[in-house]
PDB file of C-alpha atoms in Angstrom:
ATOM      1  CA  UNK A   1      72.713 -86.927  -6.332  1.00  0.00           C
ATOM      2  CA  UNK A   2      72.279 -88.360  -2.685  1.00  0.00           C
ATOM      3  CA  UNK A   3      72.132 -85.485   0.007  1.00  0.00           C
ATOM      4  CA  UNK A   4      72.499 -85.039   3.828  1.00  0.00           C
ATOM      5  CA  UNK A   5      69.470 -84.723   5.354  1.00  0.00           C
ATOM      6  CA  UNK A   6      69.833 -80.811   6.059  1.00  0.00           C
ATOM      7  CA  UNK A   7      71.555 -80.125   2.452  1.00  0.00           C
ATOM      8  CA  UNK A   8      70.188 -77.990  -0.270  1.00  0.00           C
ATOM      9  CA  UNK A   9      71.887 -77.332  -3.249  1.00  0.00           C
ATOM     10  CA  UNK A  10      70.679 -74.367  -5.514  1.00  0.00           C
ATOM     11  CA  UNK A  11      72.322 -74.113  -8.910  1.00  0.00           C
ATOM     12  CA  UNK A  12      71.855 -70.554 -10.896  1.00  0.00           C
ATOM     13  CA  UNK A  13      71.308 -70.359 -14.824  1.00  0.00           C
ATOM     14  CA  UNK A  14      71.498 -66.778 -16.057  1.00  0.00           C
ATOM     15  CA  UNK A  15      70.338 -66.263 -19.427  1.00  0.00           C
ATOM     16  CA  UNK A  16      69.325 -62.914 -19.707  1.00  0.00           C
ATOM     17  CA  UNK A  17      66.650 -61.606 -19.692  1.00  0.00           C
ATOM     18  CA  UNK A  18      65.339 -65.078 -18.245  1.00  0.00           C
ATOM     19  CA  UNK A  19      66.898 -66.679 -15.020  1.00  0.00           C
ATOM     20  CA  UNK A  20      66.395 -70.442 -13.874  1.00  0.00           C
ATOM     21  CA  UNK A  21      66.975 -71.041 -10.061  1.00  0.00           C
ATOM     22  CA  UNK A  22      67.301 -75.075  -9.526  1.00  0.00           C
ATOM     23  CA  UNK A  23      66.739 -75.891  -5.498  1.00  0.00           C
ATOM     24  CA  UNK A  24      67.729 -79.715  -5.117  1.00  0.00           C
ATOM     25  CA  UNK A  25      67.018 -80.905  -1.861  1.00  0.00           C
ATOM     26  CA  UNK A  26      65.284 -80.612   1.262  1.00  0.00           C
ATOM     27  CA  UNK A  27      63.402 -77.553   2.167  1.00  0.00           C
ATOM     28  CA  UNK A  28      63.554 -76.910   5.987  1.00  0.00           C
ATOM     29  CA  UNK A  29      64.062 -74.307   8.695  1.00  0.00           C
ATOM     30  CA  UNK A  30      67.968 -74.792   8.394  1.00  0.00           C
ATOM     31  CA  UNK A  31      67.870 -74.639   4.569  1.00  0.00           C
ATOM     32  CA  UNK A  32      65.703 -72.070   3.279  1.00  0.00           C
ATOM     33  CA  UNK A  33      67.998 -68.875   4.268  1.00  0.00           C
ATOM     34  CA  UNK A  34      69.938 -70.636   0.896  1.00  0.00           C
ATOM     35  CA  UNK A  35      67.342 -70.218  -1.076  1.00  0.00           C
ATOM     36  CA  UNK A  36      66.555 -67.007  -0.096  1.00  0.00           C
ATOM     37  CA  UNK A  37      70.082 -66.020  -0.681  1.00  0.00           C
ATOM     38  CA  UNK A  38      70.068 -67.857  -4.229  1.00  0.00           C
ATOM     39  CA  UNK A  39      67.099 -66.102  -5.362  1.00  0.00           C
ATOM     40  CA  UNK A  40      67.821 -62.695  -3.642  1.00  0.00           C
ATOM     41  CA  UNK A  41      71.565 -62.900  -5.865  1.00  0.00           C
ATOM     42  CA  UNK A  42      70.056 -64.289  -8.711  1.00  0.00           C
ATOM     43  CA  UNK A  43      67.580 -61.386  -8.893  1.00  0.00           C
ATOM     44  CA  UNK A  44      70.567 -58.360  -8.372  1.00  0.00           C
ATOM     45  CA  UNK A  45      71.094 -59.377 -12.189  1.00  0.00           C
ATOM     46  CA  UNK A  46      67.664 -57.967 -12.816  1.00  0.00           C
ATOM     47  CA  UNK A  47      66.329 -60.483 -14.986  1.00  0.00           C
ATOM     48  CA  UNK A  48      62.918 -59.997 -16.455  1.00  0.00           C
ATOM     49  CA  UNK A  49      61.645 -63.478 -15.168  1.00  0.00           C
ATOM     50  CA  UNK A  50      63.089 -65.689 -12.834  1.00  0.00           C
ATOM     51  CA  UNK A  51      61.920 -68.704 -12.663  1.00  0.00           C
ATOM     52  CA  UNK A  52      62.341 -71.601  -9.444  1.00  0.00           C
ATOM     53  CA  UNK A  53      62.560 -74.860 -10.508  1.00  0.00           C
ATOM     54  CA  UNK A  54      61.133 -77.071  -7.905  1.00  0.00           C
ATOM     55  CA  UNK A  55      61.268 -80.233  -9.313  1.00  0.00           C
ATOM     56  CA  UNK A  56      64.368 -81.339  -6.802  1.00  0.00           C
ATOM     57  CA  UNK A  57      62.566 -79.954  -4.370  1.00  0.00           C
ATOM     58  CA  UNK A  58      61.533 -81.457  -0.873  1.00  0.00           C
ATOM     59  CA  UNK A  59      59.540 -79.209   1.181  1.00  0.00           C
ATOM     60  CA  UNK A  60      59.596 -80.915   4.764  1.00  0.00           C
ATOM     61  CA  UNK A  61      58.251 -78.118   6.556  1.00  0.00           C
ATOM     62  CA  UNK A  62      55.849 -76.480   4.706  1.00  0.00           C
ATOM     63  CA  UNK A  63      55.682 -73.334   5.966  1.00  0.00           C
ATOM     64  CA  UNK A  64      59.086 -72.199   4.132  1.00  0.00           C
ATOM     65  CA  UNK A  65      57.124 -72.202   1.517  1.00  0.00           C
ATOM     66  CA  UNK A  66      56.046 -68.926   2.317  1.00  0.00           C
ATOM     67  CA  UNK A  67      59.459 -68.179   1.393  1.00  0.00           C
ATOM     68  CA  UNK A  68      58.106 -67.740  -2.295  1.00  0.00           C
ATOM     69  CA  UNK A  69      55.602 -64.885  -1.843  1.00  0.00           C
ATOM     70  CA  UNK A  70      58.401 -63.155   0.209  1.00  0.00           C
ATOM     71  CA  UNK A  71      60.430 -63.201  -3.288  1.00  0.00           C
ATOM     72  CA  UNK A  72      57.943 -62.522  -5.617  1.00  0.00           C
ATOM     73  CA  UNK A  73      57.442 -59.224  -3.991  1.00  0.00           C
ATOM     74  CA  UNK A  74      61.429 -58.384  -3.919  1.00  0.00           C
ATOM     75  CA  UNK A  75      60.914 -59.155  -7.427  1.00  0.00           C
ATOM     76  CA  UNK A  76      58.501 -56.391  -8.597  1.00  0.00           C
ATOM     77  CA  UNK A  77      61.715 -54.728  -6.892  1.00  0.00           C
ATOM     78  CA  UNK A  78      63.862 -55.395  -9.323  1.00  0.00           C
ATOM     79  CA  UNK A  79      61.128 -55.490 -12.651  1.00  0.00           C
ATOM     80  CA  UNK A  80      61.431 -59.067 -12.441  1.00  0.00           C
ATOM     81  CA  UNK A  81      58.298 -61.326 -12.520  1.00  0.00           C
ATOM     82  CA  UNK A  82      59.422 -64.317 -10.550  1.00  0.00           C
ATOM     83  CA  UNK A  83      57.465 -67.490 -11.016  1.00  0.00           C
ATOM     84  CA  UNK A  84      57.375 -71.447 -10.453  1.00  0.00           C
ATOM     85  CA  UNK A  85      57.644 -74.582 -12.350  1.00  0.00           C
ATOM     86  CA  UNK A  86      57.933 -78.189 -11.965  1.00  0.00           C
ATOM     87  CA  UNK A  87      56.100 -79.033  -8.357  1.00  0.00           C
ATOM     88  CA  UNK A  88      55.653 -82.700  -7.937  1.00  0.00           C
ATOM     89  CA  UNK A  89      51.571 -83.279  -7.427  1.00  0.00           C
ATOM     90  CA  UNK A  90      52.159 -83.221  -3.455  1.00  0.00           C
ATOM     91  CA  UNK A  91      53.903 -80.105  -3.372  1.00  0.00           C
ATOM     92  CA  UNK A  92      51.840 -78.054  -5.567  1.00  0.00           C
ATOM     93  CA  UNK A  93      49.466 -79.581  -3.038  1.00  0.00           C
ATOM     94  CA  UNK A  94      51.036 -77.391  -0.140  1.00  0.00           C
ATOM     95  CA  UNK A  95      51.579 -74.239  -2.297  1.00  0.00           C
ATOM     96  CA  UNK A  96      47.702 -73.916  -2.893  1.00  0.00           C
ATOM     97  CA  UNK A  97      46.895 -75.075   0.732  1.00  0.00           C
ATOM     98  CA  UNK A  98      49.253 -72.506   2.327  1.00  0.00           C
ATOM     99  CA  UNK A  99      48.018 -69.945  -0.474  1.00  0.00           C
ATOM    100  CA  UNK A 100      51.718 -69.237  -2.041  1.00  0.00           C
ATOM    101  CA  UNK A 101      50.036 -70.396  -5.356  1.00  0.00           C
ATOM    102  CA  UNK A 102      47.815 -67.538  -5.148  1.00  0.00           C
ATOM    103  CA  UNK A 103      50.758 -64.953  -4.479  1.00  0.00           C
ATOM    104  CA  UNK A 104      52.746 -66.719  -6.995  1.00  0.00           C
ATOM    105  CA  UNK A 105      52.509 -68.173  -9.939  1.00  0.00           C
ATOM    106  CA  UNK A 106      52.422 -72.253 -10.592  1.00  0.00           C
ATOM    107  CA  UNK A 107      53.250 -73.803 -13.720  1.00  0.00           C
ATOM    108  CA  UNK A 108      53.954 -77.479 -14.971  1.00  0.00           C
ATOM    109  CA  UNK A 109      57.144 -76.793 -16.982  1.00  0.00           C
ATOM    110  CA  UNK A 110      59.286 -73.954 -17.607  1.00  0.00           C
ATOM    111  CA  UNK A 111      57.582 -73.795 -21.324  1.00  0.00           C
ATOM    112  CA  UNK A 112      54.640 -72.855 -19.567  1.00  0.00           C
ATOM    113  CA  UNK A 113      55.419 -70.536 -17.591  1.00  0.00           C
ATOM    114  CA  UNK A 114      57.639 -68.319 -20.534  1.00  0.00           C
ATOM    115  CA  UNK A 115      54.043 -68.666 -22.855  1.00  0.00           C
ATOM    116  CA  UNK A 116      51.884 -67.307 -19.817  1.00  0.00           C
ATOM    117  CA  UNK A 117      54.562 -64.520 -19.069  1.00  0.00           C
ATOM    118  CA  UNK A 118      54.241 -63.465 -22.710  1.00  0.00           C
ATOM    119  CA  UNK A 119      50.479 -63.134 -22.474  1.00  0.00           C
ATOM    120  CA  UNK A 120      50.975 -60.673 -19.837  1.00  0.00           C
ATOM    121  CA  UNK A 121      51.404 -56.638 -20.013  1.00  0.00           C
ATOM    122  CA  UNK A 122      54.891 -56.219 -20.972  1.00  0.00           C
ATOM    123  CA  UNK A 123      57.367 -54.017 -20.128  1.00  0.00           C
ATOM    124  CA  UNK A 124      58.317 -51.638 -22.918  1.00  0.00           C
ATOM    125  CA  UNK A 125      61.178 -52.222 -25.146  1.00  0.00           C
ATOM    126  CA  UNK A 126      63.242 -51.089 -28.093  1.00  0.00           C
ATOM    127  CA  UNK A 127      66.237 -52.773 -29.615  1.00  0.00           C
ATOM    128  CA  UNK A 128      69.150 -52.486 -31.822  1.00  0.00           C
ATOM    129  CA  UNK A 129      71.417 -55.134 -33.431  1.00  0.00           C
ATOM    130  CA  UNK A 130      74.862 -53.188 -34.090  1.00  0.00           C
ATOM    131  CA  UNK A 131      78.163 -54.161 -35.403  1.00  0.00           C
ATOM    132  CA  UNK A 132      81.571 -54.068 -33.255  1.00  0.00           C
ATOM    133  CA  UNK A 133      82.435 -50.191 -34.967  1.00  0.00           C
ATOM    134  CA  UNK A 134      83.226 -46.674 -34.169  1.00  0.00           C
ATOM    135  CA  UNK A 135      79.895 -45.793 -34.874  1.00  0.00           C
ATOM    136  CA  UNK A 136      77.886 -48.549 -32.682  1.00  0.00           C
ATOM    137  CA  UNK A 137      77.995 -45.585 -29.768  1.00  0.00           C
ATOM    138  CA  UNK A 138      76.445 -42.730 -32.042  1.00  0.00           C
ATOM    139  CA  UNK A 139      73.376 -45.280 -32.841  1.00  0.00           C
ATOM    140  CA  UNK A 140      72.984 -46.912 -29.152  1.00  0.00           C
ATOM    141  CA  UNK A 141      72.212 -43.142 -28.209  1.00  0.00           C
ATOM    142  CA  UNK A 142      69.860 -42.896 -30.648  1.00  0.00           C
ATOM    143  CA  UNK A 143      67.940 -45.848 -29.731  1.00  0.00           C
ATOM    144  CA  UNK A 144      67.912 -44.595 -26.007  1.00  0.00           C
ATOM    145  CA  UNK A 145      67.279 -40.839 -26.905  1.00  0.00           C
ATOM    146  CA  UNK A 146      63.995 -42.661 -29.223  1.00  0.00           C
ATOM    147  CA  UNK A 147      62.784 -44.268 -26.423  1.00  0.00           C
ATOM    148  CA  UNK A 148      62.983 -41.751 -23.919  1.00  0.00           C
ATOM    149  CA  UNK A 149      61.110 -39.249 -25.761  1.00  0.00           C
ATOM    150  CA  UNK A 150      58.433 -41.571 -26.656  1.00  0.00           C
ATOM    151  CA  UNK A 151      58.480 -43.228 -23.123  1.00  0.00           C
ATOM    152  CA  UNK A 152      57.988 -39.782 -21.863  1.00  0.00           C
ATOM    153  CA  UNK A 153      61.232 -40.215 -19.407  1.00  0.00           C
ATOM    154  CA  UNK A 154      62.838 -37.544 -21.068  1.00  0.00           C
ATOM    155  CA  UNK A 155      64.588 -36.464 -17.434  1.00  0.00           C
ATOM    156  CA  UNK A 156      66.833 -39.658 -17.549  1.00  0.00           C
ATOM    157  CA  UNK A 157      68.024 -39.546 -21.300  1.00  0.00           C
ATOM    158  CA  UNK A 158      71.368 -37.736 -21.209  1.00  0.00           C
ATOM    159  CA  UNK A 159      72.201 -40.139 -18.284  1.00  0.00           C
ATOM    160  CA  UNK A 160      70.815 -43.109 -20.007  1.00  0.00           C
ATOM    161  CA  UNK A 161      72.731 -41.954 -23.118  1.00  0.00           C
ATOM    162  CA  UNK A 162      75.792 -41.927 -21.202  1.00  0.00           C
ATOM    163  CA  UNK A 163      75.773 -44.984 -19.616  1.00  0.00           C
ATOM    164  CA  UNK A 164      74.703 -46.777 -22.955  1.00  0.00           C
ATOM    165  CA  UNK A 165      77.653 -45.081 -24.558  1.00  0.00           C
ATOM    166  CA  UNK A 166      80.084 -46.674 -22.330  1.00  0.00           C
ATOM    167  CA  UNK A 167      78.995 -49.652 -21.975  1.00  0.00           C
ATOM    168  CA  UNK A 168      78.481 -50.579 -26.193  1.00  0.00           C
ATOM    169  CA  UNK A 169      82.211 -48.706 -26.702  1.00  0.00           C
ATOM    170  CA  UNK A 170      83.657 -51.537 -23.764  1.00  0.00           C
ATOM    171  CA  UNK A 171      81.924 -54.369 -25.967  1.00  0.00           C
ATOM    172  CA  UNK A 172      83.431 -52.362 -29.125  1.00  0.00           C
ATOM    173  CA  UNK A 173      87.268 -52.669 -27.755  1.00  0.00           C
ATOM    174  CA  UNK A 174      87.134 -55.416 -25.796  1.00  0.00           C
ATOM    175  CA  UNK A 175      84.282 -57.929 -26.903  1.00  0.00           C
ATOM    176  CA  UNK A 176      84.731 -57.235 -30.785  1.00  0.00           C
ATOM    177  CA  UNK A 177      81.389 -59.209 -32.147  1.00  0.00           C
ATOM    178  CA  UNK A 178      77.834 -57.933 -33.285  1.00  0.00           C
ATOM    179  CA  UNK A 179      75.920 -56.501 -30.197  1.00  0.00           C
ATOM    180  CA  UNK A 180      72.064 -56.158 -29.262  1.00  0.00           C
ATOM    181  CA  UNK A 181      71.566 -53.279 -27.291  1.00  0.00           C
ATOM    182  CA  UNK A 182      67.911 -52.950 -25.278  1.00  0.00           C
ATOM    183  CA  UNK A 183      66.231 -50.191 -23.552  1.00  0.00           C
ATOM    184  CA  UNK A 184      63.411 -51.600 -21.398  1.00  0.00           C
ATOM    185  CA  UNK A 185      61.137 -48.993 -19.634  1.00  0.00           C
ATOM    186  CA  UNK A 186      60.061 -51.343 -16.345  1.00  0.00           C
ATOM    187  CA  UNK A 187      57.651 -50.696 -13.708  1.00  0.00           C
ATOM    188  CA  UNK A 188      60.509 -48.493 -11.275  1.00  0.00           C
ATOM    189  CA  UNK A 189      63.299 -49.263 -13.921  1.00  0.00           C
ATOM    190  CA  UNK A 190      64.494 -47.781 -17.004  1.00  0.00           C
ATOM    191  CA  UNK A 191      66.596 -50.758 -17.973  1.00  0.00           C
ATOM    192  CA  UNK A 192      69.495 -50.990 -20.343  1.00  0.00           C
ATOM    193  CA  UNK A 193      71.829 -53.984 -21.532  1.00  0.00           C
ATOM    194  CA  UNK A 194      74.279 -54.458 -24.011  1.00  0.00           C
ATOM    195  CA  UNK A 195      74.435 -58.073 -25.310  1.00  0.00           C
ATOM    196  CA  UNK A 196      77.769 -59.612 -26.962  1.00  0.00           C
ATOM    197  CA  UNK A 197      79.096 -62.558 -27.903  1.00  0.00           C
ATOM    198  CA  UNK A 198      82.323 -63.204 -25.826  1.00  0.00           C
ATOM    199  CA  UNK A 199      82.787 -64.701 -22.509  1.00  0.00           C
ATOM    200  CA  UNK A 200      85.604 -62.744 -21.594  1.00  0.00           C
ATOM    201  CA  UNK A 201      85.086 -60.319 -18.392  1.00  0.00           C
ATOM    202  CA  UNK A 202      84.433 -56.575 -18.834  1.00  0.00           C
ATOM    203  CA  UNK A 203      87.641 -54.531 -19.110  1.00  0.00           C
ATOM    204  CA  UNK A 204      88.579 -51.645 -16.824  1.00  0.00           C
ATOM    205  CA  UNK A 205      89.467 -49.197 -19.704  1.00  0.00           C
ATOM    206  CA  UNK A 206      89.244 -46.226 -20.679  1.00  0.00           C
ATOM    207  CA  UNK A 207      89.620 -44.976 -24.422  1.00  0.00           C
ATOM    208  CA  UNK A 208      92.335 -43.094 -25.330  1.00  0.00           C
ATOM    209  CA  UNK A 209      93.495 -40.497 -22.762  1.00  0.00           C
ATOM    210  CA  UNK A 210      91.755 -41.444 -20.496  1.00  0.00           C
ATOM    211  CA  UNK A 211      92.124 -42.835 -17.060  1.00  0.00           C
ATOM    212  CA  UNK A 212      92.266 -46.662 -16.654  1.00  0.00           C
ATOM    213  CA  UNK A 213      88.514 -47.615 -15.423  1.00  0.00           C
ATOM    214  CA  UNK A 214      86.730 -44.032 -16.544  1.00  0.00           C
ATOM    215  CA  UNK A 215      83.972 -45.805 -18.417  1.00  0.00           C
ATOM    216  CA  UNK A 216      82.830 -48.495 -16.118  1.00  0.00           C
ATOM    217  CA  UNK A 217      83.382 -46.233 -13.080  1.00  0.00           C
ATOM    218  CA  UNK A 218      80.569 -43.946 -14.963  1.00  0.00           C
ATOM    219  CA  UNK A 219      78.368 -46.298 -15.514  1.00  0.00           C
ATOM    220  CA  UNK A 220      78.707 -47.491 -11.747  1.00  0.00           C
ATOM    221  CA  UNK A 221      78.339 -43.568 -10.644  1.00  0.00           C
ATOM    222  CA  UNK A 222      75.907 -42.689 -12.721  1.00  0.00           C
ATOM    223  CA  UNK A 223      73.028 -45.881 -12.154  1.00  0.00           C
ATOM    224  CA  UNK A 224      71.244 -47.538  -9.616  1.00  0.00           C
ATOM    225  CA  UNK A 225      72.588 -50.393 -10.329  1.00  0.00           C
ATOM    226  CA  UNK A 226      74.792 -52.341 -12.652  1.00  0.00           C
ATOM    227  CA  UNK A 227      76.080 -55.699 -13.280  1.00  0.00           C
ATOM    228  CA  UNK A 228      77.686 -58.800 -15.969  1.00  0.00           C
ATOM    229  CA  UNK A 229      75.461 -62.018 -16.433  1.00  0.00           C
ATOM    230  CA  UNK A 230      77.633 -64.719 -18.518  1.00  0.00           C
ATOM    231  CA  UNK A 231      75.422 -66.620 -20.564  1.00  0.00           C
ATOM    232  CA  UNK A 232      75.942 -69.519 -22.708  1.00  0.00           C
ATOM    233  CA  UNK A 233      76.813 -67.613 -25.804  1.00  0.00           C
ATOM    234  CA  UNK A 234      78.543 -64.691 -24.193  1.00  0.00           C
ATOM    235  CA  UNK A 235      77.064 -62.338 -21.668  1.00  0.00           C
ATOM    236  CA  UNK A 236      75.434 -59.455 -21.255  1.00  0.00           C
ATOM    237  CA  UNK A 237      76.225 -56.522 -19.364  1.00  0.00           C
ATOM    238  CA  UNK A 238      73.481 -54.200 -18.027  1.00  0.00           C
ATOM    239  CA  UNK A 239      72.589 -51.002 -15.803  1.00  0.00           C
ATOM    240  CA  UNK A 240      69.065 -49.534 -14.367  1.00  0.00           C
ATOM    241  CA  UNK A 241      68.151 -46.176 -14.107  1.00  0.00           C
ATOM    242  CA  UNK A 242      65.563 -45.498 -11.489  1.00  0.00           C
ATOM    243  CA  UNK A 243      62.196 -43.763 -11.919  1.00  0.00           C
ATOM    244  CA  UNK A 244      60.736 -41.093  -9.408  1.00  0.00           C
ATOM    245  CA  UNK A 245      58.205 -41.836  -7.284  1.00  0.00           C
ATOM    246  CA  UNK A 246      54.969 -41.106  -8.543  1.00  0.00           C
ATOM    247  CA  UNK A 247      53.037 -39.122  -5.675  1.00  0.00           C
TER     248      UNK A 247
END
């Protein structure tokens, strides 16, 4: 790929619940609000790890590197741990001479970094494989009203029950395929996604008697957040719940 000399390409691969940020080309003044703005979008999907592939990666002025640490923290933001893989020897060079590598973590290959992410303190997590039926909404409150209670987050399970319900009975009507629902209990988060199998965008439906867009506008009215991450076998569709404050 032969660039201009100010050009930076960054290239986003959602696969949730891990995200792959590709920078290819030269790092500069002029070029680093892009990858700010790549990673900043790329962690609104609230992945659980994101990691930053630098091996395209030309840092010409070095102090954008400082970028990363700036990211990382938006990251514990969002529950997501975001790390980096694939320096060339000279650049990792400059991330442990500027002292991003010790505000961020290094790795040699995306492998790597996955293993060492696994070895830390996870968040918590329960999941539930369910069939495209009726009764897929009954058991995805279940799971949530389970996790609550044990999570001791009791305060956000009618709400998280609600949300979960509309969002598996969209994938019921308009996805139609087997569905893994998760409840993740994240460091400001209470997290919950509903996996399927087809590509196709979310539907703006309500069930019957109801008003065209009641579900989805509940889910949107009743989280922090929400969002639709197409991934290479379908996508999954996801909303956060937001802890209090501990004082």
């Amino acid at each position: 790929m032969n660039l201009d000399a100010d050009e930076l390409i960054c290239t986003h691969e959602p696969d949730f619940p891990v995200a792959v940020l590709r920078p290819v080309g030269r790092l500069t003044f002029a070029t680093v609000p892009r990858l700010r703005q790549a990673a900043q979008k790329a962690l609104t999907d609230h992945p659980e790890v994101l990691l930053i592939d630098l091996a395209g990666l030309d840092a010409v002025d070095d102090i954008t590197l400082t970028a990363f640490p700036m990211l990382a923290r938006q990251g514990v933001d969002t529950g997501t741990d975001v790390m980096l893989v694939g320096p060339d020897p000279h650049l990792r060079e400059l991330l442990e001479r500027l002292g991003v590598a010790r505000q961020v973590p290094v790795h040699h290959d995306a492998p790597g970094a996955l293993a060492a992410h696994a070895r830390l303190p996870g968040p918590r997590r329960m999941e539930v494989a369910l069939a495209a039926e009726p009764d897929a909404t009954s058991a995805a409150r279940d799971l949530v009203d389970r996790a609550c209670t044990q999570w001791k987050v009791t305060h956000l399970a009618d709400t998280a029950a609600l949300i979960v319900t509309e969002l598996v009975a969209n994938a019921v009507e308009h996805a139609g395929t087997p569905m893994q629902i998760s409840v993740v209990l994240r460091n400001r988060h209470l997290h919950l996604a509903v996996r399927d199998e087809s590509p196709l965008p979310l539907e703006r439906s309500g069930g019957e008697d109801e008003e065209p867009g009641r579900g989805l506008l509940i889910v949107e009215g009743m989280s922090s957040a929400w969002g639709c991450v197409h991934t290479g076998d379908g996508k999954v569709v996801w909303a956060t719940l937001r802890l209090p404050v501990k004082r």
